[in-house]
Amino acid sequence: MELIYFDHSATTPMHPEAIREYAETAALGPGNPSSLHAHGRAARSRLTAARDKLAAILGCSPSELVFTGGGTESDNAALYGAAWAQRKRDPKRSVIVTTAIEHHAVLNACRKLEAEGFELVLLPVDETGRVSAADADKAIGETTAVVSVMAANNEVGTLQPIGEIGRIARERGAVMHVDAVQAFGYEPIDLRELPVDLLSLSAHKIGGPQGVGLLYIRQGTPYEPTLRGGSQERNRRAGTENVAGIAAFARAAEIAAGSREERRAHAAAVRSALLEGLAEELGPDGFRVNGHPDESARLPHILNVSFPGLSNETMLMNLDLSGVAASGGSACTSGSLQPSHVLTAMGLPAHFCQSAIRFSFGLGNNTEEAQKTAKIIATIATRLRRR
Ligand SMILES: Cc1ncc(COP(=O)(O)O)c(C=O)c1O
């Protein structure tokens, strides 16, 4: 059976160049970048090269980058780090403003801060999954410690007005954090232009290895480290760096940034082929697209579709049996029966939430796979509806 992988937002296959970089770095032998001897210096030089590459891609200084153990760690570190430091500087700054559609890596860190006494404000979204800058303007004030808004949502792909909200946060003395885990590699990110103080990235969403992430901390941003130990990463994240993983991440990022337009066009073509196939096989009433209708307001590689009357768990199981890998929302909620908090926040009726599937595309896919998937979905739908 031919296997079709339409779950790139959960994780991507590692790019062959990134695998090569990983293997080459790991094969250098032992080398702790904090050691002063030749082995340590070799590891440090790989680490420095990777940091320099990523800083050039993002438009920041290498010293503003902290390597972490993934997107979740970057989000947690950003929120705790800025919230604690802000409150220490000024006890009045005790409000966290974020959105109802953040990844759980942000939402659950915010809940923990709420339990520590911070007040949590969740901005709503409209039916396309977009936060309004006007709502942010009303919510952000002189007591706001941190504002956290994702660059693009991981379930429906809707882009968020991070530039506008970042400017408001900056005006009011709040620290602005952006989770750019899904947007990186598809949307341009230039930290010279963006009014953002903290930004989270993850390697495995762009062809790098799992368990490697990055936190950008703009120079001068109030920040307190979460992990304590050695003085790695300029005292901002203790622990021996994952040198091979970081080298592979930088290589994957270089490839992703250098081929952004081709990758966007390729993903958009596969997405359109699946949509056209679904329209042909199921008719316009057989499915509903969730997210922003405008191409310029969404990521090109995510397609979230509801199949009314068909539970997403059953559909996903049947798709898997037919060799198609997709997801019911974010990877962390798949496998649980809870309806997506993102679709719920968008005001989708329960039957659309319970039947929503996320397809997400990447380098290995083609339009034939999309056409084949549409046919498979139609067969499954007919079979399930007959029951
Ligand atoms: C928007 C967003 N933030 C954070 C994460 C967590 O990243 P990681 O899997 O590297 O911990 C994900 C992963 O799905 C994500 O989509």
mmCIF file of C-alpha atoms and ligand atoms in Angstrom:
data_model
loop_
_atom_site.group_PDB
_atom_site.id
_atom_site.type_symbol
_atom_site.label_atom_id
_atom_site.label_comp_id
_atom_site.label_asym_id
_atom_site.label_seq_id
_atom_site.Cartn_x
_atom_site.Cartn_y
_atom_site.Cartn_z
ATOM 1 C CA MET A 1 0.000 0.000 0.000
ATOM 2 C CA GLU A 2 1.290 3.435 -0.924
ATOM 3 C CA LEU A 3 1.555 5.589 2.186
ATOM 4 C CA ILE A 4 0.564 9.239 1.982
ATOM 5 C CA TYR A 5 1.910 11.561 4.667
ATOM 6 C CA PHE A 6 -0.292 14.643 5.037
ATOM 7 C CA ASP A 7 0.707 15.521 8.616
ATOM 8 C CA HIS A 8 3.670 17.854 8.176
ATOM 9 C CA SER A 9 2.368 20.272 10.812
ATOM 10 C CA ALA A 10 2.773 17.495 13.379
ATOM 11 C CA THR A 11 6.303 16.758 12.222
ATOM 12 C CA THR A 12 8.205 16.758 8.940
ATOM 13 C CA PRO A 13 10.570 14.132 7.629
ATOM 14 C CA MET A 14 14.150 15.271 8.160
ATOM 15 C CA HIS A 15 15.661 16.802 5.046
ATOM 16 C CA PRO A 16 18.442 14.548 3.635
ATOM 17 C CA GLU A 17 20.878 17.475 3.907
ATOM 18 C CA ALA A 18 19.953 17.933 7.561
ATOM 19 C CA ILE A 19 20.499 14.210 8.172
ATOM 20 C CA ARG A 20 23.908 14.496 6.519
ATOM 21 C CA GLU A 21 24.794 17.497 8.656
ATOM 22 C CA TYR A 22 23.628 15.660 11.780
ATOM 23 C CA ALA A 23 25.649 12.537 10.980
ATOM 24 C CA GLU A 24 28.740 14.520 10.057
ATOM 25 C CA THR A 25 28.624 16.540 13.288
ATOM 26 C CA ALA A 26 27.897 13.507 15.463
ATOM 27 C CA ALA A 27 30.773 11.628 13.796
ATOM 28 C CA LEU A 28 33.241 14.297 14.908
ATOM 29 C CA GLY A 29 33.567 12.364 18.146
ATOM 30 C CA PRO A 30 33.144 13.598 21.684
ATOM 31 C CA GLY A 31 33.005 17.330 22.054
ATOM 32 C CA ASN A 32 31.253 19.381 24.693
ATOM 33 C CA PRO A 33 31.091 22.967 23.428
ATOM 34 C CA SER A 34 31.864 24.190 26.959
ATOM 35 C CA SER A 35 35.156 22.230 27.109
ATOM 36 C CA LEU A 36 38.306 24.192 26.415
ATOM 37 C CA HIS A 37 40.285 21.408 24.714
ATOM 38 C CA ALA A 38 40.414 20.710 20.973
ATOM 39 C CA HIS A 39 37.339 18.421 21.011
ATOM 40 C CA GLY A 40 35.322 21.063 22.797
ATOM 41 C CA ARG A 41 36.523 23.788 20.452
ATOM 42 C CA ALA A 42 35.472 21.728 17.415
ATOM 43 C CA ALA A 43 31.976 21.319 18.878
ATOM 44 C CA ARG A 44 31.831 25.022 19.768
ATOM 45 C CA SER A 45 32.792 25.998 16.268
ATOM 46 C CA ARG A 46 29.906 23.911 14.835
ATOM 47 C CA LEU A 47 27.559 25.485 17.372
ATOM 48 C CA THR A 48 28.757 28.984 16.518
ATOM 49 C CA ALA A 49 28.377 28.329 12.793
ATOM 50 C CA ALA A 50 24.797 27.134 13.310
ATOM 51 C CA ARG A 51 23.945 30.138 15.484
ATOM 52 C CA ASP A 52 25.421 32.528 12.921
ATOM 53 C CA LYS A 53 23.426 30.935 10.091
ATOM 54 C CA LEU A 54 20.149 31.150 12.021
ATOM 55 C CA ALA A 55 20.830 34.741 13.092
ATOM 56 C CA ALA A 56 21.450 35.719 9.461
ATOM 57 C CA ILE A 57 18.165 34.055 8.402
ATOM 58 C CA LEU A 58 16.180 35.763 11.165
ATOM 59 C CA GLY A 59 17.865 39.170 10.982
ATOM 60 C CA CYS A 60 19.178 39.308 14.537
ATOM 61 C CA SER A 61 22.432 39.071 16.443
ATOM 62 C CA PRO A 62 23.740 35.538 17.159
ATOM 63 C CA SER A 63 23.935 36.500 20.839
ATOM 64 C CA GLU A 64 20.143 36.947 20.870
ATOM 65 C CA LEU A 65 19.547 33.254 20.092
ATOM 66 C CA VAL A 66 19.149 30.549 22.715
ATOM 67 C CA PHE A 67 18.972 26.890 21.695
ATOM 68 C CA THR A 68 16.341 24.822 23.479
ATOM 69 C CA GLY A 69 14.854 21.347 23.463
ATOM 70 C CA GLY A 70 12.007 22.275 21.069
ATOM 71 C CA GLY A 71 9.068 24.571 20.460
ATOM 72 C CA THR A 72 7.346 23.699 23.728
ATOM 73 C CA GLU A 73 10.423 24.541 25.775
ATOM 74 C CA SER A 74 10.890 27.806 23.874
ATOM 75 C CA ASP A 75 7.258 28.812 24.528
ATOM 76 C CA ASN A 76 7.454 27.876 28.222
ATOM 77 C CA ALA A 77 10.795 29.612 28.699
ATOM 78 C CA ALA A 78 9.564 32.759 26.931
ATOM 79 C CA LEU A 79 6.423 33.056 29.019
ATOM 80 C CA TYR A 80 7.880 32.214 32.422
ATOM 81 C CA GLY A 81 11.097 34.077 31.694
ATOM 82 C CA ALA A 82 9.431 37.337 30.696
ATOM 83 C CA ALA A 83 6.517 37.176 33.148
ATOM 84 C CA TRP A 84 8.735 36.585 36.197
ATOM 85 C CA ALA A 85 11.251 39.246 35.138
ATOM 86 C CA GLN A 86 8.556 41.824 34.402
ATOM 87 C CA ARG A 87 6.869 41.291 37.756
ATOM 88 C CA LYS A 88 10.190 41.488 39.557
ATOM 89 C CA ARG A 89 10.926 44.848 37.937
ATOM 90 C CA ASP A 90 7.443 46.183 38.564
ATOM 91 C CA PRO A 91 4.947 44.201 40.706
ATOM 92 C CA LYS A 92 2.059 46.005 38.964
ATOM 93 C CA ARG A 93 2.884 44.149 35.743
ATOM 94 C CA SER A 94 0.870 41.034 36.472
ATOM 95 C CA VAL A 95 -1.336 40.500 33.410
ATOM 96 C CA ILE A 96 -0.661 38.033 30.574
ATOM 97 C CA VAL A 97 -2.526 38.697 27.336
ATOM 98 C CA THR A 98 -2.715 35.835 24.862
ATOM 99 C CA THR A 99 -5.234 34.322 22.440
ATOM 100 C CA ALA A 100 -7.791 31.558 22.756
ATOM 101 C CA ILE A 101 -6.201 29.654 19.851
ATOM 102 C CA GLU A 102 -2.576 29.338 20.999
ATOM 103 C CA HIS A 103 -0.844 25.983 21.073
ATOM 104 C CA HIS A 104 -1.088 24.241 24.433
ATOM 105 C CA ALA A 105 2.631 24.929 24.917
ATOM 106 C CA VAL A 106 1.596 28.576 25.382
ATOM 107 C CA LEU A 107 -1.865 28.117 26.902
ATOM 108 C CA ASN A 108 -0.782 25.670 29.596
ATOM 109 C CA ALA A 109 2.263 27.770 30.496
ATOM 110 C CA CYS A 110 -0.121 30.728 30.863
ATOM 111 C CA ARG A 111 -2.407 28.632 33.085
ATOM 112 C CA LYS A 112 0.590 27.869 35.309
ATOM 113 C CA LEU A 113 1.366 31.592 35.531
ATOM 114 C CA GLU A 114 -2.299 32.204 36.378
ATOM 115 C CA ALA A 115 -1.944 29.725 39.249
ATOM 116 C CA GLU A 116 1.065 31.786 40.404
ATOM 117 C CA GLY A 117 -1.086 34.893 40.629
ATOM 118 C CA PHE A 118 -0.886 36.430 37.164
ATOM 119 C CA GLU A 119 -4.155 37.500 35.584
ATOM 120 C CA LEU A 120 -4.823 35.836 32.237
ATOM 121 C CA VAL A 121 -6.671 37.554 29.387
ATOM 122 C CA LEU A 122 -7.579 35.425 26.352
ATOM 123 C CA LEU A 123 -8.276 37.365 23.161
ATOM 124 C CA PRO A 124 -11.089 35.933 21.040
ATOM 125 C CA VAL A 125 -10.874 35.182 17.303
ATOM 126 C CA ASP A 126 -13.356 35.641 14.484
ATOM 127 C CA GLU A 127 -14.837 32.836 12.387
ATOM 128 C CA THR A 128 -11.682 32.718 10.235
ATOM 129 C CA GLY A 129 -9.462 32.188 13.285
ATOM 130 C CA ARG A 130 -8.018 35.691 13.289
ATOM 131 C CA VAL A 131 -7.371 37.821 16.366
ATOM 132 C CA SER A 132 -8.259 41.489 16.073
ATOM 133 C CA ALA A 133 -5.622 44.142 16.780
ATOM 134 C CA ALA A 134 -8.463 46.351 18.108
ATOM 135 C CA ASP A 135 -9.254 43.742 20.783
ATOM 136 C CA ALA A 136 -5.552 43.562 21.649
ATOM 137 C CA ASP A 137 -5.452 47.351 21.868
ATOM 138 C CA LYS A 138 -8.253 47.265 24.463
ATOM 139 C CA ALA A 139 -6.694 44.424 26.448
ATOM 140 C CA ILE A 140 -3.050 45.579 26.649
ATOM 141 C CA GLY A 141 -2.409 48.195 29.309
ATOM 142 C CA GLU A 142 0.110 49.525 31.778
ATOM 143 C CA THR A 143 -0.228 46.383 33.928
ATOM 144 C CA THR A 144 0.424 43.938 31.075
ATOM 145 C CA ALA A 145 3.604 41.961 31.624
ATOM 146 C CA VAL A 146 3.621 39.752 28.503
ATOM 147 C CA VAL A 147 1.630 39.534 25.285
ATOM 148 C CA SER A 148 1.840 36.215 23.433
ATOM 149 C CA VAL A 149 0.318 35.833 19.961
ATOM 150 C CA MET A 150 1.202 33.092 17.491
ATOM 151 C CA ALA A 151 2.356 34.070 14.002
ATOM 152 C CA ALA A 152 0.095 31.453 12.435
ATOM 153 C CA ASN A 153 -2.247 28.907 13.908
ATOM 154 C CA ASN A 154 -1.222 25.256 13.731
ATOM 155 C CA GLU A 155 -4.705 23.810 13.223
ATOM 156 C CA VAL A 156 -6.205 26.095 10.592
ATOM 157 C CA GLY A 157 -3.162 28.076 9.364
ATOM 158 C CA THR A 158 -4.636 31.556 9.897
ATOM 159 C CA LEU A 159 -1.974 34.297 10.111
ATOM 160 C CA GLN A 160 -2.184 36.747 13.015
ATOM 161 C CA PRO A 161 -1.508 40.509 13.057
ATOM 162 C CA ILE A 162 1.675 40.167 15.133
ATOM 163 C CA GLY A 163 3.205 43.380 13.759
ATOM 164 C CA GLU A 164 0.254 45.545 14.823
ATOM 165 C CA ILE A 165 -0.103 43.839 18.202
ATOM 166 C CA GLY A 166 3.659 43.976 18.784
ATOM 167 C CA ARG A 167 3.640 47.743 18.247
ATOM 168 C CA ILE A 168 0.837 48.157 20.804
ATOM 169 C CA ALA A 169 2.650 45.939 23.319
ATOM 170 C CA ARG A 170 5.873 47.882 22.852
ATOM 171 C CA GLU A 171 4.110 51.252 23.314
ATOM 172 C CA ARG A 172 2.733 50.048 26.664
ATOM 173 C CA GLY A 173 5.944 48.492 27.991
ATOM 174 C CA ALA A 174 4.775 44.867 27.687
ATOM 175 C CA VAL A 175 7.061 42.115 26.391
ATOM 176 C CA MET A 176 5.843 40.678 23.059
ATOM 177 C CA HIS A 177 6.257 36.935 22.467
ATOM 178 C CA VAL A 178 5.465 35.211 19.181
ATOM 179 C CA ASP A 179 5.171 31.466 18.648
ATOM 180 C CA ALA A 180 6.368 31.184 15.041
ATOM 181 C CA VAL A 181 6.730 27.393 15.085
ATOM 182 C CA GLN A 182 4.328 26.829 12.166
ATOM 183 C CA ALA A 183 4.998 30.046 10.246
ATOM 184 C CA PHE A 184 8.788 29.685 10.078
ATOM 185 C CA GLY A 185 9.896 28.509 6.661
ATOM 186 C CA TYR A 186 6.657 29.639 5.003
ATOM 187 C CA GLU A 187 6.322 33.258 6.119
ATOM 188 C CA PRO A 188 9.182 35.767 6.052
ATOM 189 C CA ILE A 189 10.447 36.591 9.539
ATOM 190 C CA ASP A 190 12.738 39.604 9.760
ATOM 191 C CA LEU A 191 13.478 40.526 13.356
ATOM 192 C CA ARG A 192 14.955 43.859 12.272
ATOM 193 C CA GLU A 193 11.420 44.853 11.207
ATOM 194 C CA LEU A 194 9.139 42.946 13.547
ATOM 195 C CA PRO A 195 8.288 44.585 16.892
ATOM 196 C CA VAL A 196 8.821 41.306 18.716
ATOM 197 C CA ASP A 197 10.933 40.667 21.837
ATOM 198 C CA LEU A 198 10.734 36.880 22.077
ATOM 199 C CA LEU A 199 10.156 34.355 19.292
ATOM 200 C CA SER A 200 9.884 30.557 19.463
ATOM 201 C CA LEU A 201 10.908 28.132 16.720
ATOM 202 C CA SER A 202 11.104 24.357 16.417
ATOM 203 C CA ALA A 203 13.438 22.390 14.129
ATOM 204 C CA HIS A 204 11.210 19.409 13.339
ATOM 205 C CA LYS A 205 8.553 21.468 11.580
ATOM 206 C CA ILE A 206 10.983 22.515 8.835
ATOM 207 C CA GLY A 207 12.950 19.350 8.052
ATOM 208 C CA GLY A 208 15.210 19.460 11.108
ATOM 209 C CA PRO A 209 15.393 16.979 13.984
ATOM 210 C CA GLN A 210 12.870 16.590 16.803
ATOM 211 C CA GLY A 211 13.783 17.905 20.233
ATOM 212 C CA VAL A 212 15.637 20.990 18.995
ATOM 213 C CA GLY A 213 14.267 24.517 19.253
ATOM 214 C CA LEU A 214 15.244 28.126 19.344
ATOM 215 C CA LEU A 215 14.238 31.083 21.460
ATOM 216 C CA TYR A 216 15.056 34.550 20.191
ATOM 217 C CA ILE A 217 15.482 37.016 23.067
ATOM 218 C CA ARG A 218 15.866 40.586 21.847
ATOM 219 C CA GLN A 219 18.749 42.312 23.592
ATOM 220 C CA GLY A 220 17.517 44.136 26.706
ATOM 221 C CA THR A 221 14.303 42.099 27.097
ATOM 222 C CA PRO A 222 13.481 41.353 30.738
ATOM 223 C CA TYR A 223 14.104 37.626 31.043
ATOM 224 C CA GLU A 224 14.756 35.121 33.782
ATOM 225 C CA PRO A 225 15.976 31.626 32.879
ATOM 226 C CA THR A 226 13.821 28.637 33.750
ATOM 227 C CA LEU A 227 16.546 25.990 33.574
ATOM 228 C CA ARG A 228 19.346 26.486 36.095
ATOM 229 C CA GLY A 229 22.714 24.801 35.991
ATOM 230 C CA GLY A 230 25.776 25.629 33.921
ATOM 231 C CA SER A 231 26.354 28.906 32.138
ATOM 232 C CA GLN A 232 25.535 27.677 28.635
ATOM 233 C CA GLU A 233 23.681 29.940 26.216
ATOM 234 C CA ARG A 234 24.947 33.009 28.073
ATOM 235 C CA ASN A 235 23.264 31.895 31.280
ATOM 236 C CA ARG A 236 19.841 31.846 29.649
ATOM 237 C CA ARG A 237 19.421 28.061 29.264
ATOM 238 C CA ALA A 238 21.558 25.664 31.257
ATOM 239 C CA GLY A 239 22.484 22.281 29.816
ATOM 240 C CA THR A 240 24.927 20.923 27.238
ATOM 241 C CA GLU A 241 23.734 21.922 23.794
ATOM 242 C CA ASN A 242 22.546 19.285 21.303
ATOM 243 C CA VAL A 243 25.321 20.192 18.870
ATOM 244 C CA ALA A 244 24.512 17.723 16.070
ATOM 245 C CA GLY A 245 20.792 18.500 16.310
ATOM 246 C CA ILE A 246 21.452 22.233 16.241
ATOM 247 C CA ALA A 247 23.783 21.929 13.230
ATOM 248 C CA ALA A 248 21.084 19.930 11.413
ATOM 249 C CA PHE A 249 18.449 22.518 12.404
ATOM 250 C CA ALA A 250 20.548 25.342 10.939
ATOM 251 C CA ARG A 251 21.043 23.393 7.694
ATOM 252 C CA ALA A 252 17.292 22.674 7.434
ATOM 253 C CA ALA A 253 16.514 26.344 8.128
ATOM 254 C CA GLU A 254 18.955 27.447 5.462
ATOM 255 C CA ILE A 255 17.245 25.194 2.903
ATOM 256 C CA ALA A 256 13.743 26.240 4.012
ATOM 257 C CA ALA A 257 14.592 29.955 3.888
ATOM 258 C CA GLY A 258 16.372 29.639 0.545
ATOM 259 C CA SER A 259 13.466 27.866 -1.140
ATOM 260 C CA ARG A 260 10.536 29.541 0.579
ATOM 261 C CA GLU A 261 8.663 30.637 -2.535
ATOM 262 C CA GLU A 262 8.985 27.233 -4.253
ATOM 263 C CA ARG A 263 7.881 25.460 -1.093
ATOM 264 C CA ARG A 264 4.897 27.786 -0.725
ATOM 265 C CA ALA A 265 3.829 27.229 -4.331
ATOM 266 C CA HIS A 266 4.284 23.476 -4.049
ATOM 267 C CA ALA A 267 2.252 23.206 -0.824
ATOM 268 C CA ALA A 268 -0.472 25.468 -2.230
ATOM 269 C CA ALA A 269 -0.737 23.290 -5.354
ATOM 270 C CA VAL A 270 -1.161 20.100 -3.295
ATOM 271 C CA ARG A 271 -3.714 21.868 -1.078
ATOM 272 C CA SER A 272 -5.704 23.051 -4.112
ATOM 273 C CA ALA A 273 -5.611 19.580 -5.660
ATOM 274 C CA LEU A 274 -7.088 18.077 -2.495
ATOM 275 C CA LEU A 275 -9.790 20.748 -2.352
ATOM 276 C CA GLU A 276 -10.679 20.295 -6.017
ATOM 277 C CA GLY A 277 -10.768 16.532 -5.547
ATOM 278 C CA LEU A 278 -13.059 16.861 -2.527
ATOM 279 C CA ALA A 279 -15.409 19.192 -4.419
ATOM 280 C CA GLU A 280 -15.561 16.718 -7.290
ATOM 281 C CA GLU A 281 -16.045 13.627 -5.130
ATOM 282 C CA LEU A 282 -18.279 14.967 -2.351
ATOM 283 C CA GLY A 283 -19.940 18.031 -3.856
ATOM 284 C CA PRO A 284 -19.873 21.468 -2.209
ATOM 285 C CA ASP A 285 -22.119 20.376 0.674
ATOM 286 C CA GLY A 286 -20.049 17.319 1.545
ATOM 287 C CA PHE A 287 -17.357 19.272 3.388
ATOM 288 C CA ARG A 288 -16.524 22.642 4.911
ATOM 289 C CA VAL A 289 -13.142 24.396 4.906
ATOM 290 C CA ASN A 290 -12.140 25.882 8.273
ATOM 291 C CA GLY A 291 -9.760 28.833 8.405
ATOM 292 C CA HIS A 292 -9.176 31.993 6.429
ATOM 293 C CA PRO A 293 -10.577 32.041 2.886
ATOM 294 C CA ASP A 294 -7.947 34.518 1.708
ATOM 295 C CA GLU A 295 -4.663 33.021 0.502
ATOM 296 C CA SER A 296 -2.675 35.980 1.800
ATOM 297 C CA ALA A 297 -4.072 35.498 5.319
ATOM 298 C CA ARG A 298 -3.179 31.857 5.849
ATOM 299 C CA LEU A 299 -0.310 29.391 5.634
ATOM 300 C CA PRO A 300 -0.197 27.562 2.308
ATOM 301 C CA HIS A 301 0.478 24.078 3.690
ATOM 302 C CA ILE A 302 -2.452 23.574 6.075
ATOM 303 C CA LEU A 303 -5.977 22.561 5.107
ATOM 304 C CA ASN A 304 -8.563 22.025 7.815
ATOM 305 C CA VAL A 305 -11.793 20.424 6.605
ATOM 306 C CA SER A 306 -14.961 19.246 8.365
ATOM 307 C CA PHE A 307 -16.982 16.355 6.993
ATOM 308 C CA PRO A 308 -20.419 16.877 8.558
ATOM 309 C CA GLY A 309 -21.919 13.772 10.084
ATOM 310 C CA LEU A 310 -18.616 11.851 10.145
ATOM 311 C CA SER A 311 -16.663 11.753 13.400
ATOM 312 C CA ASN A 312 -13.045 12.783 12.895
ATOM 313 C CA GLU A 313 -11.784 9.869 14.992
ATOM 314 C CA THR A 314 -13.540 7.359 12.734
ATOM 315 C CA MET A 315 -12.427 9.208 9.609
ATOM 316 C CA LEU A 316 -8.793 9.342 10.801
ATOM 317 C CA MET A 317 -8.827 5.642 11.648
ATOM 318 C CA ASN A 318 -10.203 4.773 8.213
ATOM 319 C CA LEU A 319 -7.746 7.094 6.496
ATOM 320 C CA ASP A 320 -4.915 5.415 8.388
ATOM 321 C CA LEU A 321 -6.165 1.976 7.291
ATOM 322 C CA SER A 322 -6.048 3.278 3.699
ATOM 323 C CA GLY A 323 -2.487 4.564 4.170
ATOM 324 C CA VAL A 324 -3.247 8.280 4.626
ATOM 325 C CA ALA A 325 -1.782 10.049 7.665
ATOM 326 C CA ALA A 326 -3.619 13.210 8.765
ATOM 327 C CA SER A 327 -4.556 14.676 12.099
ATOM 328 C CA GLY A 328 -7.557 15.803 14.109
ATOM 329 C CA GLY A 329 -6.027 19.091 15.133
ATOM 330 C CA SER A 330 -2.786 19.615 16.974
ATOM 331 C CA ALA A 331 -0.797 16.446 17.579
ATOM 332 C CA CYS A 332 -1.178 16.862 21.303
ATOM 333 C CA THR A 333 -4.976 16.660 21.179
ATOM 334 C CA SER A 334 -5.230 13.873 18.621
ATOM 335 C CA GLY A 335 -6.107 10.667 20.339
ATOM 336 C CA SER A 336 -8.247 12.526 22.826
ATOM 337 C CA LEU A 337 -11.958 13.036 22.276
ATOM 338 C CA GLN A 338 -11.917 16.714 23.197
ATOM 339 C CA PRO A 339 -13.104 19.033 20.455
ATOM 340 C CA SER A 340 -10.424 21.416 19.209
ATOM 341 C CA HIS A 341 -10.151 24.571 21.324
ATOM 342 C CA VAL A 342 -9.225 26.450 18.136
ATOM 343 C CA LEU A 343 -12.347 25.503 16.178
ATOM 344 C CA THR A 344 -14.486 26.040 19.276
ATOM 345 C CA ALA A 345 -13.018 29.555 19.683
ATOM 346 C CA MET A 346 -13.818 30.217 16.016
ATOM 347 C CA GLY A 347 -17.462 29.558 16.893
ATOM 348 C CA LEU A 348 -17.845 26.427 14.804
ATOM 349 C CA PRO A 349 -20.943 24.392 15.680
ATOM 350 C CA ALA A 350 -20.141 21.144 17.523
ATOM 351 C CA HIS A 351 -20.810 18.887 14.516
ATOM 352 C CA PHE A 352 -18.172 20.753 12.475
ATOM 353 C CA CYS A 353 -15.659 20.615 15.352
ATOM 354 C CA GLN A 354 -16.194 16.889 15.842
ATOM 355 C CA SER A 355 -15.666 16.105 12.166
ATOM 356 C CA ALA A 356 -12.638 18.317 11.470
ATOM 357 C CA ILE A 357 -9.466 16.873 9.949
ATOM 358 C CA ARG A 358 -6.186 18.739 9.409
ATOM 359 C CA PHE A 359 -4.192 17.870 6.317
ATOM 360 C CA SER A 360 -0.740 19.455 6.162
ATOM 361 C CA PHE A 361 1.632 19.215 3.251
ATOM 362 C CA GLY A 362 5.353 19.247 2.653
ATOM 363 C CA LEU A 363 8.231 18.513 0.336
ATOM 364 C CA GLY A 364 7.588 14.806 -0.258
ATOM 365 C CA ASN A 365 3.969 15.289 -1.393
ATOM 366 C CA ASN A 366 2.503 15.672 -4.875
ATOM 367 C CA THR A 367 -0.863 16.499 -6.422
ATOM 368 C CA GLU A 368 -1.524 12.868 -7.395
ATOM 369 C CA GLU A 369 -1.473 11.971 -3.698
ATOM 370 C CA ALA A 370 -4.041 14.720 -3.076
ATOM 371 C CA GLN A 371 -6.309 13.418 -5.833
ATOM 372 C CA LYS A 372 -5.980 9.880 -4.506
ATOM 373 C CA THR A 373 -6.760 11.051 -0.971
ATOM 374 C CA ALA A 374 -9.947 12.798 -2.148
ATOM 375 C CA LYS A 375 -11.120 9.524 -3.687
ATOM 376 C CA ILE A 376 -10.233 7.580 -0.534
ATOM 377 C CA ILE A 377 -12.191 10.088 1.584
ATOM 378 C CA ALA A 378 -15.211 9.767 -0.703
ATOM 379 C CA THR A 379 -15.125 5.967 -0.413
ATOM 380 C CA ILE A 380 -14.864 6.148 3.374
ATOM 381 C CA ALA A 381 -17.643 8.765 3.573
ATOM 382 C CA THR A 382 -20.009 6.658 1.468
ATOM 383 C CA ARG A 383 -19.267 3.576 3.562
ATOM 384 C CA LEU A 384 -19.732 5.379 6.886
ATOM 385 C CA ARG A 385 -22.869 7.228 5.813
ATOM 386 C CA ARG A 386 -24.463 3.972 4.687
ATOM 387 C CA ARG A 387 -24.145 2.567 8.225
HETATM 388 C C1 LIG B 1 2.286 26.467 17.043
HETATM 389 C C2 LIG B 1 3.084 25.446 17.783
HETATM 390 N N1 LIG B 1 3.756 25.801 18.890
HETATM 391 C C3 LIG B 1 4.502 24.938 19.579
HETATM 392 C C4 LIG B 1 4.602 23.624 19.190
HETATM 393 C C5 LIG B 1 5.442 22.683 19.997
HETATM 394 O O1 LIG B 1 6.660 22.393 19.338
HETATM 395 P P1 LIG B 1 7.509 21.097 19.715
HETATM 396 O O2 LIG B 1 6.786 19.920 19.139
HETATM 397 O O3 LIG B 1 8.838 21.318 19.078
HETATM 398 O O4 LIG B 1 7.603 21.032 21.181
HETATM 399 C C6 LIG B 1 3.906 23.185 18.061
HETATM 400 C C7 LIG B 1 3.936 21.773 17.646
HETATM 401 O O5 LIG B 1 2.992 21.260 17.081
HETATM 402 C C8 LIG B 1 3.135 24.126 17.331
HETATM 403 O O6 LIG B 1 2.451 23.783 16.236
#
